[in-house]
JSON list of C-alpha atoms in Angstrom, two decimals:
[
{"chain": "C", "resi": 1, "resn": "MET", "atom": "CA", "xyz": [-24.36, -94.44, 19.77]},
{"chain": "C", "resi": 2, "resn": "PRO", "atom": "CA", "xyz": [-21.91, -96.81, 18.20]},
{"chain": "C", "resi": 3, "resn": "THR", "atom": "CA", "xyz": [-18.96, -94.97, 17.02]},
{"chain": "C", "resi": 4, "resn": "THR", "atom": "CA", "xyz": [-17.80, -94.76, 13.16]},
{"chain": "C", "resi": 5, "resn": "ASN", "atom": "CA", "xyz": [-15.22, -97.64, 14.16]},
{"chain": "C", "resi": 6, "resn": "GLN", "atom": "CA", "xyz": [-17.73, -99.44, 15.81]},
{"chain": "C", "resi": 7, "resn": "LYS", "atom": "CA", "xyz": [-20.04, -99.63, 12.90]},
{"chain": "C", "resi": 8, "resn": "LEU", "atom": "CA", "xyz": [-16.87, -100.45, 10.80]},
{"chain": "C", "resi": 9, "resn": "LEU", "atom": "CA", "xyz": [-16.55, -103.26, 12.88]},
{"chain": "C", "resi": 10, "resn": "ASN", "atom": "CA", "xyz": [-19.63, -104.86, 12.73]},
{"chain": "C", "resi": 11, "resn": "GLN", "atom": "CA", "xyz": [-19.99, -104.29, 9.00]},
{"chain": "C", "resi": 12, "resn": "PHE", "atom": "CA", "xyz": [-16.80, -106.16, 8.95]},
{"chain": "C", "resi": 13, "resn": "MET", "atom": "CA", "xyz": [-17.82, -109.00, 11.47]},
{"chain": "C", "resi": 14, "resn": "GLU", "atom": "CA", "xyz": [-21.38, -109.10, 9.05]},
{"chain": "C", "resi": 15, "resn": "GLN", "atom": "CA", "xyz": [-19.11, -110.03, 6.28]},
{"chain": "C", "resi": 16, "resn": "GLU", "atom": "CA", "xyz": [-16.25, -111.66, 7.47]},
{"chain": "C", "resi": 17, "resn": "TYR", "atom": "CA", "xyz": [-17.79, -113.81, 10.17]},
{"chain": "C", "resi": 18, "resn": "GLU", "atom": "CA", "xyz": [-17.62, -117.36, 8.69]},
{"chain": "C", "resi": 19, "resn": "GLN", "atom": "CA", "xyz": [-13.92, -116.91, 7.47]},
{"chain": "C", "resi": 20, "resn": "LEU", "atom": "CA", "xyz": [-12.94, -116.01, 10.99]},
{"chain": "C", "resi": 21, "resn": "ARG", "atom": "CA", "xyz": [-15.16, -119.01, 12.49]},
{"chain": "C", "resi": 22, "resn": "ARG", "atom": "CA", "xyz": [-12.89, -120.96, 10.60]},
{"chain": "C", "resi": 23, "resn": "THR", "atom": "CA", "xyz": [-9.95, -120.18, 11.46]},
{"chain": "C", "resi": 24, "resn": "MET", "atom": "CA", "xyz": [-10.69, -118.95, 15.02]},
{"chain": "C", "resi": 25, "resn": "PRO", "atom": "CA", "xyz": [-13.02, -122.62, 16.00]},
{"chain": "C", "resi": 26, "resn": "GLN", "atom": "CA", "xyz": [-13.45, -121.57, 19.74]},
{"chain": "C", "resi": 27, "resn": "ARG", "atom": "CA", "xyz": [-16.75, -119.40, 19.42]},
{"chain": "C", "resi": 28, "resn": "ASP", "atom": "CA", "xyz": [-16.79, -118.33, 23.24]},
{"chain": "C", "resi": 29, "resn": "MET", "atom": "CA", "xyz": [-13.50, -116.84, 22.53]},
{"chain": "C", "resi": 30, "resn": "LEU", "atom": "CA", "xyz": [-14.00, -115.30, 18.93]},
{"chain": "C", "resi": 31, "resn": "HIS", "atom": "CA", "xyz": [-17.18, -113.30, 20.52]},
{"chain": "C", "resi": 32, "resn": "SER", "atom": "CA", "xyz": [-15.00, -112.02, 23.70]},
{"chain": "C", "resi": 33, "resn": "ALA", "atom": "CA", "xyz": [-12.45, -110.93, 20.68]},
{"chain": "C", "resi": 34, "resn": "TYR", "atom": "CA", "xyz": [-15.23, -108.97, 19.01]},
{"chain": "C", "resi": 35, "resn": "VAL", "atom": "CA", "xyz": [-16.66, -107.37, 22.34]},
{"chain": "C", "resi": 36, "resn": "THR", "atom": "CA", "xyz": [-12.89, -106.39, 23.39]},
{"chain": "C", "resi": 37, "resn": "VAL", "atom": "CA", "xyz": [-11.98, -104.95, 19.98]},
{"chain": "C", "resi": 38, "resn": "TYR", "atom": "CA", "xyz": [-15.79, -103.61, 20.13]},
{"chain": "C", "resi": 39, "resn": "HIS", "atom": "CA", "xyz": [-14.70, -101.42, 23.18]},
{"chain": "C", "resi": 40, "resn": "LEU", "atom": "CA", "xyz": [-11.30, -100.65, 22.20]},
{"chain": "C", "resi": 41, "resn": "ARG", "atom": "CA", "xyz": [-10.69, -97.13, 22.61]},
{"chain": "C", "resi": 42, "resn": "ARG", "atom": "CA", "xyz": [-6.76, -96.54, 21.58]},
{"chain": "C", "resi": 43, "resn": "PRO", "atom": "CA", "xyz": [-6.69, -94.65, 17.91]},
{"chain": "C", "resi": 44, "resn": "TYR", "atom": "CA", "xyz": [-6.32, -97.17, 15.01]},
{"chain": "C", "resi": 45, "resn": "LEU", "atom": "CA", "xyz": [-7.20, -97.44, 11.30]},
{"chain": "C", "resi": 46, "resn": "PRO", "atom": "CA", "xyz": [-10.15, -99.40, 11.04]},
{"chain": "C", "resi": 47, "resn": "THR", "atom": "CA", "xyz": [-9.31, -101.02, 7.69]},
{"chain": "C", "resi": 48, "resn": "PRO", "atom": "CA", "xyz": [-10.39, -105.29, 7.25]},
{"chain": "C", "resi": 49, "resn": "ASP", "atom": "CA", "xyz": [-6.76, -105.81, 7.72]},
{"chain": "C", "resi": 50, "resn": "ARG", "atom": "CA", "xyz": [-6.47, -103.84, 11.19]},
{"chain": "C", "resi": 51, "resn": "PHE", "atom": "CA", "xyz": [-9.56, -105.62, 12.29]},
{"chain": "C", "resi": 52, "resn": "ARG", "atom": "CA", "xyz": [-8.25, -109.03, 11.83]},
{"chain": "C", "resi": 53, "resn": "SER", "atom": "CA", "xyz": [-5.19, -108.13, 13.51]},
{"chain": "C", "resi": 54, "resn": "LEU", "atom": "CA", "xyz": [-7.05, -106.77, 16.19]},
{"chain": "C", "resi": 55, "resn": "ILE", "atom": "CA", "xyz": [-9.57, -109.54, 16.47]},
{"chain": "C", "resi": 56, "resn": "ASP", "atom": "CA", "xyz": [-6.61, -112.26, 15.92]},
{"chain": "C", "resi": 57, "resn": "GLU", "atom": "CA", "xyz": [-4.98, -110.61, 18.54]},
{"chain": "C", "resi": 58, "resn": "ALA", "atom": "CA", "xyz": [-7.90, -110.26, 21.05]},
{"chain": "C", "resi": 59, "resn": "TYR", "atom": "CA", "xyz": [-8.91, -114.31, 20.77]},
{"chain": "C", "resi": 60, "resn": "HIS", "atom": "CA", "xyz": [-5.17, -115.32, 21.22]},
{"chain": "C", "resi": 61, "resn": "ARG", "atom": "CA", "xyz": [-5.15, -113.41, 24.77]},
{"chain": "C", "resi": 62, "resn": "HIS", "atom": "CA", "xyz": [-8.66, -115.11, 25.69]},
{"chain": "C", "resi": 63, "resn": "LEU", "atom": "CA", "xyz": [-7.43, -118.07, 25.14]},
{"chain": "C", "resi": 64, "resn": "LEU", "atom": "CA", "xyz": [-4.51, -118.06, 26.92]},
{"chain": "C", "resi": 65, "resn": "ALA", "atom": "CA", "xyz": [-6.59, -116.33, 29.64]},
{"chain": "C", "resi": 66, "resn": "GLU", "atom": "CA", "xyz": [-8.46, -119.40, 29.62]},
{"chain": "C", "resi": 67, "resn": "PHE", "atom": "CA", "xyz": [-5.93, -121.55, 29.31]},
{"chain": "C", "resi": 68, "resn": "ASN", "atom": "CA", "xyz": [-4.26, -120.24, 31.91]},
{"chain": "C", "resi": 69, "resn": "HIS", "atom": "CA", "xyz": [-7.30, -120.45, 34.35]},
{"chain": "C", "resi": 70, "resn": "GLN", "atom": "CA", "xyz": [-7.68, -123.67, 33.56]},
{"chain": "C", "resi": 71, "resn": "MET", "atom": "CA", "xyz": [-3.87, -125.14, 34.50]},
{"chain": "C", "resi": 72, "resn": "HIS", "atom": "CA", "xyz": [-4.32, -122.68, 37.79]},
{"chain": "C", "resi": 73, "resn": "TYR", "atom": "CA", "xyz": [-6.37, -125.89, 39.13]},
{"chain": "C", "resi": 74, "resn": "ILE", "atom": "CA", "xyz": [-5.33, -129.03, 39.51]},
{"chain": "C", "resi": 75, "resn": "LEU", "atom": "CA", "xyz": [-8.92, -130.76, 38.82]},
{"chain": "C", "resi": 76, "resn": "PRO", "atom": "CA", "xyz": [-9.26, -130.93, 35.09]},
{"chain": "C", "resi": 77, "resn": "ASP", "atom": "CA", "xyz": [-12.21, -130.45, 33.24]},
{"chain": "C", "resi": 78, "resn": "PRO", "atom": "CA", "xyz": [-15.46, -132.21, 34.34]},
{"chain": "C", "resi": 79, "resn": "LEU", "atom": "CA", "xyz": [-15.34, -134.31, 31.01]},
{"chain": "C", "resi": 80, "resn": "TYR", "atom": "CA", "xyz": [-12.30, -135.90, 32.53]},
{"chain": "C", "resi": 81, "resn": "TRP", "atom": "CA", "xyz": [-14.35, -137.21, 35.59]},
{"chain": "C", "resi": 82, "resn": "TYR", "atom": "CA", "xyz": [-16.65, -138.49, 33.17]},
{"chain": "C", "resi": 83, "resn": "TYR", "atom": "CA", "xyz": [-14.24, -140.67, 31.38]},
{"chain": "C", "resi": 84, "resn": "LEU", "atom": "CA", "xyz": [-12.33, -141.24, 34.02]},
{"chain": "C", "resi": 85, "resn": "ASP", "atom": "CA", "xyz": [-14.74, -143.60, 35.74]},
{"chain": "C", "resi": 86, "resn": "GLU", "atom": "CA", "xyz": [-14.27, -145.97, 32.85]},
{"chain": "C", "resi": 87, "resn": "ASP", "atom": "CA", "xyz": [-10.63, -146.78, 34.06]},
{"chain": "C", "resi": 88, "resn": "GLU", "atom": "CA", "xyz": [-9.90, -148.22, 37.17]},
{"chain": "C", "resi": 89, "resn": "GLU", "atom": "CA", "xyz": [-6.27, -147.68, 36.92]},
{"chain": "C", "resi": 90, "resn": "ALA", "atom": "CA", "xyz": [-6.78, -144.45, 36.32]},
{"chain": "C", "resi": 91, "resn": "ASN", "atom": "CA", "xyz": [-8.72, -143.92, 39.47]},
{"chain": "C", "resi": 92, "resn": "MET", "atom": "CA", "xyz": [-6.05, -145.35, 41.62]},
{"chain": "C", "resi": 93, "resn": "GLN", "atom": "CA", "xyz": [-3.73, -142.65, 40.01]},
{"chain": "C", "resi": 94, "resn": "LEU", "atom": "CA", "xyz": [-6.12, -139.76, 40.32]},
{"chain": "C", "resi": 95, "resn": "GLU", "atom": "CA", "xyz": [-5.95, -140.83, 43.98]},
{"chain": "C", "resi": 96, "resn": "GLU", "atom": "CA", "xyz": [-2.10, -140.47, 43.98]},
{"chain": "C", "resi": 97, "resn": "SER", "atom": "CA", "xyz": [-1.68, -137.63, 42.43]},
{"chain": "C", "resi": 98, "resn": "ALA", "atom": "CA", "xyz": [-3.90, -136.12, 44.84]},
{"chain": "C", "resi": 99, "resn": "THR", "atom": "CA", "xyz": [-2.20, -136.09, 47.81]},
{"chain": "C", "resi": 100, "resn": "CYS", "atom": "CA", "xyz": [0.86, -134.68, 45.78]},
{"chain": "C", "resi": 101, "resn": "SER", "atom": "CA", "xyz": [0.94, -130.68, 45.58]},
{"chain": "C", "resi": 102, "resn": "PRO", "atom": "CA", "xyz": [2.51, -129.18, 41.98]},
{"chain": "C", "resi": 103, "resn": "SER", "atom": "CA", "xyz": [5.18, -127.75, 42.61]},
{"chain": "C", "resi": 104, "resn": "ARG", "atom": "CA", "xyz": [4.94, -124.12, 40.93]},
{"chain": "C", "resi": 105, "resn": "SER", "atom": "CA", "xyz": [1.88, -122.30, 39.40]},
{"chain": "C", "resi": 106, "resn": "LEU", "atom": "CA", "xyz": [1.14, -122.05, 35.97]},
{"chain": "C", "resi": 107, "resn": "SER", "atom": "CA", "xyz": [-1.68, -119.77, 36.14]},
{"chain": "C", "resi": 108, "resn": "ASP", "atom": "CA", "xyz": [1.15, -116.88, 35.46]},
{"chain": "C", "resi": 109, "resn": "LEU", "atom": "CA", "xyz": [1.52, -118.15, 31.82]},
{"chain": "C", "resi": 110, "resn": "SER", "atom": "CA", "xyz": [2.27, -115.19, 29.39]},
{"chain": "C", "resi": 111, "resn": "SER", "atom": "CA", "xyz": [2.53, -115.77, 25.54]},
{"chain": "C", "resi": 112, "resn": "TYR", "atom": "CA", "xyz": [6.75, -116.12, 25.43]},
{"chain": "C", "resi": 113, "resn": "SER", "atom": "CA", "xyz": [6.20, -118.64, 28.15]},
{"chain": "C", "resi": 114, "resn": "LEU", "atom": "CA", "xyz": [3.15, -120.46, 26.70]},
{"chain": "C", "resi": 115, "resn": "SER", "atom": "CA", "xyz": [5.50, -120.66, 23.32]},
{"chain": "C", "resi": 116, "resn": "HIS", "atom": "CA", "xyz": [7.91, -122.13, 26.07]},
{"chain": "C", "resi": 117, "resn": "LEU", "atom": "CA", "xyz": [5.34, -124.66, 27.47]},
{"chain": "C", "resi": 118, "resn": "PHE", "atom": "CA", "xyz": [5.11, -126.62, 24.05]},
{"chain": "C", "resi": 119, "resn": "ALA", "atom": "CA", "xyz": [8.56, -126.26, 23.17]},
{"chain": "C", "resi": 120, "resn": "PHE", "atom": "CA", "xyz": [9.46, -128.44, 26.34]},
{"chain": "C", "resi": 121, "resn": "VAL", "atom": "CA", "xyz": [6.33, -130.52, 25.78]},
{"chain": "C", "resi": 122, "resn": "LYS", "atom": "CA", "xyz": [7.53, -131.21, 22.05]},
{"chain": "C", "resi": 123, "resn": "LYS", "atom": "CA", "xyz": [11.16, -131.60, 23.24]},
{"chain": "C", "resi": 124, "resn": "ASN", "atom": "CA", "xyz": [10.57, -134.08, 25.89]},
{"chain": "C", "resi": 125, "resn": "PHE", "atom": "CA", "xyz": [7.47, -136.26, 24.50]},
{"chain": "C", "resi": 126, "resn": "SER", "atom": "CA", "xyz": [7.13, -138.14, 21.71]},
{"chain": "C", "resi": 127, "resn": "PRO", "atom": "CA", "xyz": [5.38, -136.51, 18.75]},
{"chain": "C", "resi": 128, "resn": "ILE", "atom": "CA", "xyz": [2.15, -138.12, 19.14]},
{"chain": "C", "resi": 129, "resn": "ALA", "atom": "CA", "xyz": [1.70, -137.10, 22.77]},
{"chain": "C", "resi": 130, "resn": "PHE", "atom": "CA", "xyz": [2.56, -133.96, 21.67]},
{"chain": "C", "resi": 131, "resn": "ASP", "atom": "CA", "xyz": [-0.12, -133.67, 18.96]},
{"chain": "C", "resi": 132, "resn": "VAL", "atom": "CA", "xyz": [-2.38, -135.32, 21.68]},
{"chain": "C", "resi": 133, "resn": "PHE", "atom": "CA", "xyz": [-1.31, -132.67, 23.64]},
{"chain": "C", "resi": 134, "resn": "LYS", "atom": "CA", "xyz": [-1.85, -129.57, 21.06]},
{"chain": "C", "resi": 135, "resn": "MET", "atom": "CA", "xyz": [-5.47, -131.35, 20.03]},
{"chain": "C", "resi": 136, "resn": "ALA", "atom": "CA", "xyz": [-6.35, -131.44, 23.97]},
{"chain": "C", "resi": 137, "resn": "VAL", "atom": "CA", "xyz": [-5.55, -127.72, 24.85]},
{"chain": "C", "resi": 138, "resn": "VAL", "atom": "CA", "xyz": [-5.41, -125.66, 21.87]},
{"chain": "C", "resi": 139, "resn": "GLU", "atom": "CA", "xyz": [-8.30, -127.37, 20.10]},
{"chain": "C", "resi": 140, "resn": "GLN", "atom": "CA", "xyz": [-10.24, -128.16, 23.08]},
{"chain": "C", "resi": 141, "resn": "ARG", "atom": "CA", "xyz": [-11.05, -131.96, 22.04]},
{"chain": "C", "resi": 142, "resn": "SER", "atom": "CA", "xyz": [-12.28, -134.63, 24.32]},
{"chain": "C", "resi": 143, "resn": "ILE", "atom": "CA", "xyz": [-10.42, -137.81, 24.77]},
{"chain": "C", "resi": 144, "resn": "ALA", "atom": "CA", "xyz": [-13.45, -139.50, 22.98]},
{"chain": "C", "resi": 145, "resn": "ASP", "atom": "CA", "xyz": [-12.66, -137.05, 19.86]},
{"chain": "C", "resi": 146, "resn": "ILE", "atom": "CA", "xyz": [-8.63, -137.50, 20.25]},
{"chain": "C", "resi": 147, "resn": "ALA", "atom": "CA", "xyz": [-9.07, -141.10, 20.47]},
{"chain": "C", "resi": 148, "resn": "THR", "atom": "CA", "xyz": [-11.30, -141.44, 17.45]},
{"chain": "C", "resi": 149, "resn": "ILE", "atom": "CA", "xyz": [-8.89, -139.14, 15.39]},
{"chain": "C", "resi": 150, "resn": "THR", "atom": "CA", "xyz": [-5.35, -140.70, 16.35]},
{"chain": "C", "resi": 151, "resn": "GLY", "atom": "CA", "xyz": [-6.60, -144.39, 17.02]},
{"chain": "C", "resi": 152, "resn": "LEU", "atom": "CA", "xyz": [-5.62, -144.66, 20.17]},
{"chain": "C", "resi": 153, "resn": "LYS", "atom": "CA", "xyz": [-7.21, -145.95, 23.20]},
{"chain": "C", "resi": 154, "resn": "LYS", "atom": "CA", "xyz": [-8.77, -143.71, 25.64]},
{"chain": "C", "resi": 155, "resn": "ASN", "atom": "CA", "xyz": [-6.64, -144.75, 28.74]},
{"chain": "C", "resi": 156, "resn": "ILE", "atom": "CA", "xyz": [-3.48, -144.68, 26.82]},
{"chain": "C", "resi": 157, "resn": "ILE", "atom": "CA", "xyz": [-4.75, -140.76, 25.76]},
{"chain": "C", "resi": 158, "resn": "ARG", "atom": "CA", "xyz": [-5.32, -139.97, 29.51]},
{"chain": "C", "resi": 159, "resn": "LYS", "atom": "CA", "xyz": [-2.19, -141.58, 30.76]},
{"chain": "C", "resi": 160, "resn": "MET", "atom": "CA", "xyz": [-0.35, -139.45, 28.02]},
{"chain": "C", "resi": 161, "resn": "LEU", "atom": "CA", "xyz": [-2.06, -135.92, 29.19]},
{"chain": "C", "resi": 162, "resn": "ASP", "atom": "CA", "xyz": [-1.57, -136.86, 32.91]},
{"chain": "C", "resi": 163, "resn": "GLN", "atom": "CA", "xyz": [2.23, -137.46, 32.28]},
{"chain": "C", "resi": 164, "resn": "ILE", "atom": "CA", "xyz": [2.83, -134.40, 30.50]},
{"chain": "C", "resi": 165, "resn": "GLU", "atom": "CA", "xyz": [0.66, -132.20, 32.75]},
{"chain": "C", "resi": 166, "resn": "GLN", "atom": "CA", "xyz": [2.88, -133.93, 36.19]},
{"chain": "C", "resi": 167, "resn": "SER", "atom": "CA", "xyz": [5.83, -132.82, 33.94]},
{"chain": "C", "resi": 168, "resn": "ILE", "atom": "CA", "xyz": [4.83, -129.30, 33.49]},
{"chain": "C", "resi": 169, "resn": "ARG", "atom": "CA", "xyz": [3.69, -128.86, 36.91]},
{"chain": "C", "resi": 170, "resn": "GLN", "atom": "CA", "xyz": [7.31, -130.30, 38.37]},
{"chain": "C", "resi": 171, "resn": "CYS", "atom": "CA", "xyz": [9.36, -128.90, 35.76]},
{"chain": "C", "resi": 172, "resn": "ARG", "atom": "CA", "xyz": [10.92, -132.41, 34.93]},
{"chain": "C", "resi": 173, "resn": "ARG", "atom": "CA", "xyz": [11.46, -134.34, 31.64]},
{"chain": "C", "resi": 174, "resn": "PRO", "atom": "CA", "xyz": [9.94, -137.80, 31.37]},
{"chain": "C", "resi": 175, "resn": "ALA", "atom": "CA", "xyz": [11.63, -141.11, 31.63]},
{"chain": "C", "resi": 176, "resn": "LYS", "atom": "CA", "xyz": [13.13, -141.88, 28.33]},
{"chain": "C", "resi": 177, "resn": "GLU", "atom": "CA", "xyz": [11.05, -145.08, 27.74]},
{"chain": "C", "resi": 178, "resn": "ASN", "atom": "CA", "xyz": [7.95, -142.49, 27.62]},
{"chain": "C", "resi": 179, "resn": "ARG", "atom": "CA", "xyz": [9.80, -140.16, 24.52]},
{"chain": "C", "resi": 180, "resn": "ASN", "atom": "CA", "xyz": [11.05, -143.30, 22.83]},
{"chain": "C", "resi": 181, "resn": "ASN", "atom": "CA", "xyz": [7.54, -145.29, 22.33]},
{"chain": "C", "resi": 182, "resn": "PRO", "atom": "CA", "xyz": [5.92, -143.61, 20.01]},
{"chain": "C", "resi": 183, "resn": "LYS", "atom": "CA", "xyz": [3.64, -146.38, 18.32]},
{"chain": "C", "resi": 184, "resn": "PRO", "atom": "CA", "xyz": [0.01, -146.06, 18.46]},
{"chain": "C", "resi": 185, "resn": "HIS", "atom": "CA", "xyz": [-2.06, -148.60, 20.42]},
{"chain": "C", "resi": 186, "resn": "HIS", "atom": "CA", "xyz": [-5.23, -149.10, 18.19]},
{"chain": "C", "resi": 187, "resn": "GLN", "atom": "CA", "xyz": [-8.88, -150.08, 20.06]}
]
């Protein structure tokens, strides 16, 4: 039997769901956040602002947990393999990178570390590369979507993401020519 707070949360979600979907585009993460808040046992004042705050915190915790899980593995998500077959040069780079193991694991990122991760990418890569990184990580966009939005070729986007990932894993700065070459290559 639902508690009073759970009933009020359900009512809040019915009224605010569409607004929450606009501000929190990852539907699975939003639903996980709802379940987390629904089962929350610590006392809190059940106001719409407090519900929104709790949902937002839980959403970002679930998003961070998923990001940490994905960064734990060397292998990218399945769409990467689909697009990789189109580019023979990227296949050769993948074989080379498969022989090298990363020097440290990123699976234990806290939100503080995540902000440093984004600061690292912003500082060491071009603004275009940083935007591509944000679209791929935060917005979970595919390479094709990023190519459509930015006007860059898919293989350029793949190379940017590979360079960023290698730099993050090896905690090193990219070569200067990569940072100083923000010109987009149009398809």
